[in-house]
Amino acid sequence: MASVAFSNSLLSPAPTSRSSLSHPPVSLNPSQISLRSQPKFTHLMKIKKNSTHFTAFCSLDAAKDPNEDVPIELRYAAFPSVMDINRIREILPHRFPFLLVDRVIEYDPGVSAVAIKNVTINDNFFPGHFPERPIMPGVLMIEAMAQVGGIVMLQPDVGGSRENFFFAGIDKVRFRKPVIAGDTLVMRMTLVKLQKRFGIAKMEGKAYVGGEVVCEGEFLMATGS
C-alpha cells in the first residue's frame, strides 16, 4: 500500500495555490477523454495540407492597396472639358429649358463628339415625370443626343449653320435602362454619312450611364431651308 501511495503522489500534479487559478485544477483519466475531440485534429491536418501560400513584400507600402487609403472623393477624376457651356451656347441655338448638353469631353472634327448631361432633380421635367419616381423622359434623351450631333454638324469642318439645322428623323431607337436624377448621361454621336448636296447627314448615337448603354439609335440631320 505504501508503494502504491508513493507512485500516485509522483503522478499527481504539483500543488498550486487557489489565488493563482480562477478554477480548481481538474484531473482526467485517459478513459474519460471523449472521442469527439478527434475530428478537430483531423480538421487541423487538412488545413495544414491545404495551407495558403502568401507573397512577401519588401516594404509595407508595397503590400497596401494603392486606393485603400485614398478617400472616395479623391479617387475619381473629373471629366475633361474640351468645350464648356459657354462654347456650347455659341454653337447650339437652344436655351433654357431645352439646352440638354453641359460639357463636351471629346471632339473629333467632322467625325464625332462625346458630351455629358448632368441629370439633376432640379430639371424642370421631373415634377411631372414622374412625381413618385423621377425618370428622365426617353424623348429628352433623344433630344440631348441630337444636340450632341448638332455640335458635330454645326462646325466649319462640316459646313452647317445654326440658322438652318434641323432634326429630321430617328430609327432603331432602343431604351435599355432608365435614367434617374443623379445620373451623368454620357453621349457619343458619330457621323456615318454626309450628303452635302442634299444637306442630309446620318449619325449613330449611344448614351451611357456608368459605362452601360441606356439608349441607342440612328439619327437623320438636315441642313437647309
Short mmCIF file of C-alpha atoms in Angstrom, two decimals:
data_model
loop_
_atom_site.label_atom_id
_atom_site.label_comp_id
_atom_site.label_asym_id
_atom_site.label_seq_id
_atom_site.Cartn_x
_atom_site.Cartn_y
_atom_site.Cartn_z
CA MET A 1 0.00 0.00 0.00
CA ALA A 2 2.84 2.38 0.78
CA SER A 3 4.42 1.82 -2.62
CA VAL A 4 1.10 2.46 -4.41
CA ALA A 5 0.55 5.68 -2.49
CA PHE A 6 4.09 6.79 -3.31
CA SER A 7 3.58 6.16 -7.05
CA ASN A 8 0.28 8.09 -7.05
CA SER A 9 1.96 11.03 -5.40
CA LEU A 10 4.59 11.11 -8.15
CA LEU A 11 1.96 11.09 -10.91
CA SER A 12 -0.26 13.75 -9.33
CA PRO A 13 0.33 17.45 -10.32
CA ALA A 14 2.23 19.76 -8.05
CA PRO A 15 0.03 21.68 -5.61
CA THR A 16 -0.94 25.19 -6.70
CA SER A 17 -2.39 27.94 -4.58
CA ARG A 18 -6.01 28.92 -5.22
CA SER A 19 -5.03 32.58 -5.58
CA SER A 20 -3.18 31.90 -8.87
CA LEU A 21 -6.06 29.97 -10.52
CA SER A 22 -9.58 31.10 -11.19
CA HIS A 23 -10.82 27.48 -11.11
CA PRO A 24 -9.50 24.45 -9.19
CA PRO A 25 -7.41 22.00 -11.24
CA VAL A 26 -9.27 19.11 -12.83
CA SER A 27 -7.56 15.75 -13.37
CA LEU A 28 -8.81 13.42 -16.11
CA ASN A 29 -8.16 9.73 -16.64
CA PRO A 30 -7.45 8.55 -20.20
CA SER A 31 -10.76 6.68 -20.17
CA GLN A 32 -12.65 9.96 -19.59
CA ILE A 33 -11.39 11.66 -22.80
CA SER A 34 -14.23 11.80 -25.34
CA LEU A 35 -13.70 10.66 -28.90
CA ARG A 36 -15.48 13.81 -30.14
CA SER A 37 -12.23 15.73 -29.96
CA GLN A 38 -10.65 13.57 -32.66
CA PRO A 39 -12.29 15.29 -35.69
CA LYS A 40 -10.71 18.58 -34.55
CA PHE A 41 -7.24 17.10 -35.02
CA THR A 42 -8.11 15.73 -38.45
CA HIS A 43 -9.53 19.13 -39.41
CA LEU A 44 -6.26 20.79 -38.41
CA MET A 45 -4.36 18.29 -40.52
CA LYS A 46 -6.50 19.19 -43.56
CA ILE A 47 -5.83 22.89 -43.05
CA LYS A 48 -2.14 22.21 -42.88
CA LYS A 49 -2.21 20.26 -46.12
CA ASN A 50 -4.25 22.96 -47.94
CA SER A 51 -2.39 25.91 -46.46
CA THR A 52 -2.34 29.11 -48.50
CA HIS A 53 0.92 30.50 -49.83
CA PHE A 54 1.42 34.18 -49.09
CA THR A 55 3.52 36.69 -51.02
CA ALA A 56 6.19 38.52 -49.06
CA PHE A 57 6.71 42.22 -49.80
CA CYS A 58 9.96 44.06 -49.23
CA SER A 59 8.14 47.04 -47.71
CA LEU A 60 4.84 47.74 -46.01
CA ASP A 61 3.88 50.30 -48.67
CA ALA A 62 4.05 47.67 -51.42
CA ALA A 63 1.66 45.42 -49.54
CA LYS A 64 -1.04 48.11 -49.32
CA ASP A 65 -3.77 48.63 -51.89
CA PRO A 66 -2.96 51.96 -53.61
CA ASN A 67 -6.63 53.04 -53.37
CA GLU A 68 -7.17 51.79 -49.83
CA ASP A 69 -6.06 54.98 -48.10
CA VAL A 70 -7.42 57.40 -50.73
CA PRO A 71 -10.76 58.98 -49.75
CA ILE A 72 -13.60 58.19 -52.16
CA GLU A 73 -13.98 61.87 -53.09
CA LEU A 74 -10.42 61.84 -54.43
CA ARG A 75 -10.50 58.56 -56.37
CA TYR A 76 -12.36 59.73 -59.47
CA ALA A 77 -11.06 62.34 -61.88
CA ALA A 78 -13.39 64.93 -63.37
CA PHE A 79 -14.49 64.73 -66.99
CA PRO A 80 -12.21 66.73 -69.30
CA SER A 81 -13.58 69.94 -70.73
CA VAL A 82 -13.00 70.25 -74.48
CA MET A 83 -15.93 72.67 -74.76
CA ASP A 84 -17.54 74.31 -71.74
CA ILE A 85 -21.11 75.52 -71.53
CA ASN A 86 -20.21 78.96 -72.88
CA ARG A 87 -18.68 77.47 -76.01
CA ILE A 88 -21.68 75.15 -76.41
CA ARG A 89 -24.04 78.13 -76.25
CA GLU A 90 -22.10 79.74 -79.07
CA ILE A 91 -22.68 76.67 -81.27
CA LEU A 92 -26.19 75.50 -80.40
CA PRO A 93 -29.23 77.78 -80.65
CA HIS A 94 -31.00 76.04 -77.73
CA ARG A 95 -31.59 77.80 -74.44
CA PHE A 96 -33.22 77.01 -71.08
CA PRO A 97 -35.09 74.79 -70.52
CA PHE A 98 -34.14 72.90 -73.66
CA LEU A 99 -30.36 73.05 -73.70
CA LEU A 100 -29.51 69.48 -72.65
CA VAL A 101 -25.72 69.42 -73.09
CA ASP A 102 -23.48 70.58 -70.23
CA ARG A 103 -19.98 69.80 -71.47
CA VAL A 104 -18.16 68.30 -74.45
CA ILE A 105 -15.45 65.92 -73.26
CA GLU A 106 -14.17 64.73 -76.65
CA TYR A 107 -14.40 66.15 -80.17
CA ASP A 108 -13.05 64.77 -83.43
CA PRO A 109 -13.66 67.49 -86.07
CA GLY A 110 -16.18 66.38 -88.65
CA VAL A 111 -16.36 62.86 -87.22
CA SER A 112 -17.75 62.57 -83.69
CA ALA A 113 -18.37 64.23 -80.35
CA VAL A 114 -18.83 62.98 -76.80
CA ALA A 115 -20.72 65.14 -74.32
CA ILE A 116 -22.35 64.84 -70.92
CA LYS A 117 -25.66 65.84 -69.43
CA ASN A 118 -25.79 66.03 -65.63
CA VAL A 119 -29.25 64.80 -64.69
CA THR A 120 -30.42 66.56 -61.52
CA ILE A 121 -33.64 66.58 -59.55
CA ASN A 122 -33.93 70.31 -60.35
CA ASP A 123 -34.52 69.58 -64.06
CA ASN A 124 -37.91 71.01 -64.98
CA PHE A 125 -39.33 67.74 -66.31
CA PHE A 126 -39.01 65.73 -63.08
CA PRO A 127 -42.02 67.20 -61.22
CA GLY A 128 -44.29 65.64 -63.84
CA HIS A 129 -42.22 62.62 -64.97
CA PHE A 130 -42.91 61.16 -62.52
CA PRO A 131 -43.84 62.73 -59.15
CA GLU A 132 -43.18 59.50 -57.24
CA ARG A 133 -40.34 58.19 -59.39
CA PRO A 134 -38.16 60.75 -61.21
CA ILE A 135 -37.13 59.27 -64.59
CA MET A 136 -35.69 61.24 -67.49
CA PRO A 137 -38.10 61.05 -70.45
CA GLY A 138 -36.81 59.00 -73.36
CA VAL A 139 -37.70 61.72 -75.86
CA LEU A 140 -35.42 64.13 -73.97
CA MET A 141 -32.56 61.63 -74.09
CA ILE A 142 -33.05 61.53 -77.85
CA GLU A 143 -33.12 65.33 -77.98
CA ALA A 144 -29.93 65.57 -75.90
CA MET A 145 -28.17 63.13 -78.22
CA ALA A 146 -29.39 65.08 -81.25
CA GLN A 147 -27.90 68.26 -79.75
CA VAL A 148 -24.55 66.48 -79.45
CA GLY A 149 -24.94 65.59 -83.12
CA GLY A 150 -25.61 69.25 -83.76
CA ILE A 151 -22.25 70.14 -82.22
CA VAL A 152 -20.62 67.91 -84.86
CA MET A 153 -22.74 69.25 -87.71
CA LEU A 154 -22.52 72.94 -86.84
CA GLN A 155 -18.75 73.10 -87.08
CA PRO A 156 -16.85 74.60 -90.02
CA ASP A 157 -15.45 71.13 -90.76
CA VAL A 158 -18.93 70.03 -91.83
CA GLY A 159 -20.24 73.39 -93.00
CA GLY A 160 -23.51 73.55 -91.06
CA SER A 161 -25.24 76.67 -89.82
CA ARG A 162 -27.28 77.08 -86.63
CA GLU A 163 -29.90 79.04 -88.57
CA ASN A 164 -30.80 76.13 -90.89
CA PHE A 165 -30.11 72.96 -88.91
CA PHE A 166 -32.95 70.53 -88.16
CA PHE A 167 -33.52 67.16 -86.55
CA ALA A 168 -35.07 65.16 -89.40
CA GLY A 169 -35.63 61.61 -88.14
CA ILE A 170 -34.74 58.70 -85.89
CA ASP A 171 -34.57 54.95 -86.46
CA LYS A 172 -33.81 51.79 -84.49
CA VAL A 173 -34.04 53.58 -81.16
CA ARG A 174 -33.81 51.38 -78.07
CA PHE A 175 -34.01 52.34 -74.39
CA ARG A 176 -32.03 49.87 -72.30
CA LYS A 177 -32.23 51.27 -68.76
CA PRO A 178 -34.00 54.18 -67.05
CA VAL A 179 -32.04 57.36 -66.34
CA ILE A 180 -32.78 58.90 -62.96
CA ALA A 181 -31.83 62.01 -61.02
CA GLY A 182 -28.19 61.89 -60.00
CA ASP A 183 -27.00 60.10 -63.14
CA THR A 184 -24.49 61.51 -65.61
CA LEU A 185 -25.58 60.84 -69.18
CA VAL A 186 -22.55 60.36 -71.45
CA MET A 187 -23.49 60.64 -75.15
CA ARG A 188 -21.44 59.75 -78.21
CA MET A 189 -22.58 60.83 -81.67
CA THR A 190 -20.70 59.66 -84.77
CA LEU A 191 -21.17 60.97 -88.30
CA VAL A 192 -21.76 57.98 -90.60
CA LYS A 193 -22.75 59.59 -93.90
CA LEU A 194 -22.91 63.15 -95.15
CA GLN A 195 -24.54 64.30 -98.40
CA LYS A 196 -23.74 67.98 -98.67
CA ARG A 197 -25.58 68.25 -101.97
CA PHE A 198 -28.89 67.37 -100.30
CA GLY A 199 -27.96 68.73 -96.87
CA ILE A 200 -28.56 65.39 -95.14
CA ALA A 201 -26.40 63.64 -92.60
CA LYS A 202 -26.79 60.25 -90.96
CA MET A 203 -25.41 59.72 -87.44
CA GLU A 204 -25.21 56.91 -84.96
CA GLY A 205 -25.60 57.61 -81.27
CA LYS A 206 -25.23 55.84 -77.95
CA ALA A 207 -25.83 57.12 -74.44
CA TYR A 208 -24.23 55.63 -71.35
CA VAL A 209 -24.60 55.81 -67.59
CA GLY A 210 -21.78 54.27 -65.59
CA GLY A 211 -20.39 52.56 -68.68
CA GLU A 212 -23.69 50.82 -69.54
CA VAL A 213 -25.72 51.65 -72.63
CA VAL A 214 -29.04 53.24 -71.72
CA CYS A 215 -30.12 54.46 -75.15
CA GLU A 216 -29.03 54.00 -78.77
CA GLY A 217 -30.29 54.72 -82.25
CA GLU A 218 -29.72 56.18 -85.70
CA PHE A 219 -30.30 59.88 -86.37
CA LEU A 220 -31.04 61.86 -89.51
CA MET A 221 -29.99 65.51 -89.57
CA ALA A 222 -30.91 68.08 -92.21
CA THR A 223 -29.33 71.39 -93.13
CA GLY A 224 -31.09 73.90 -95.33
CA SER A 225 -34.29 75.87 -95.50
#
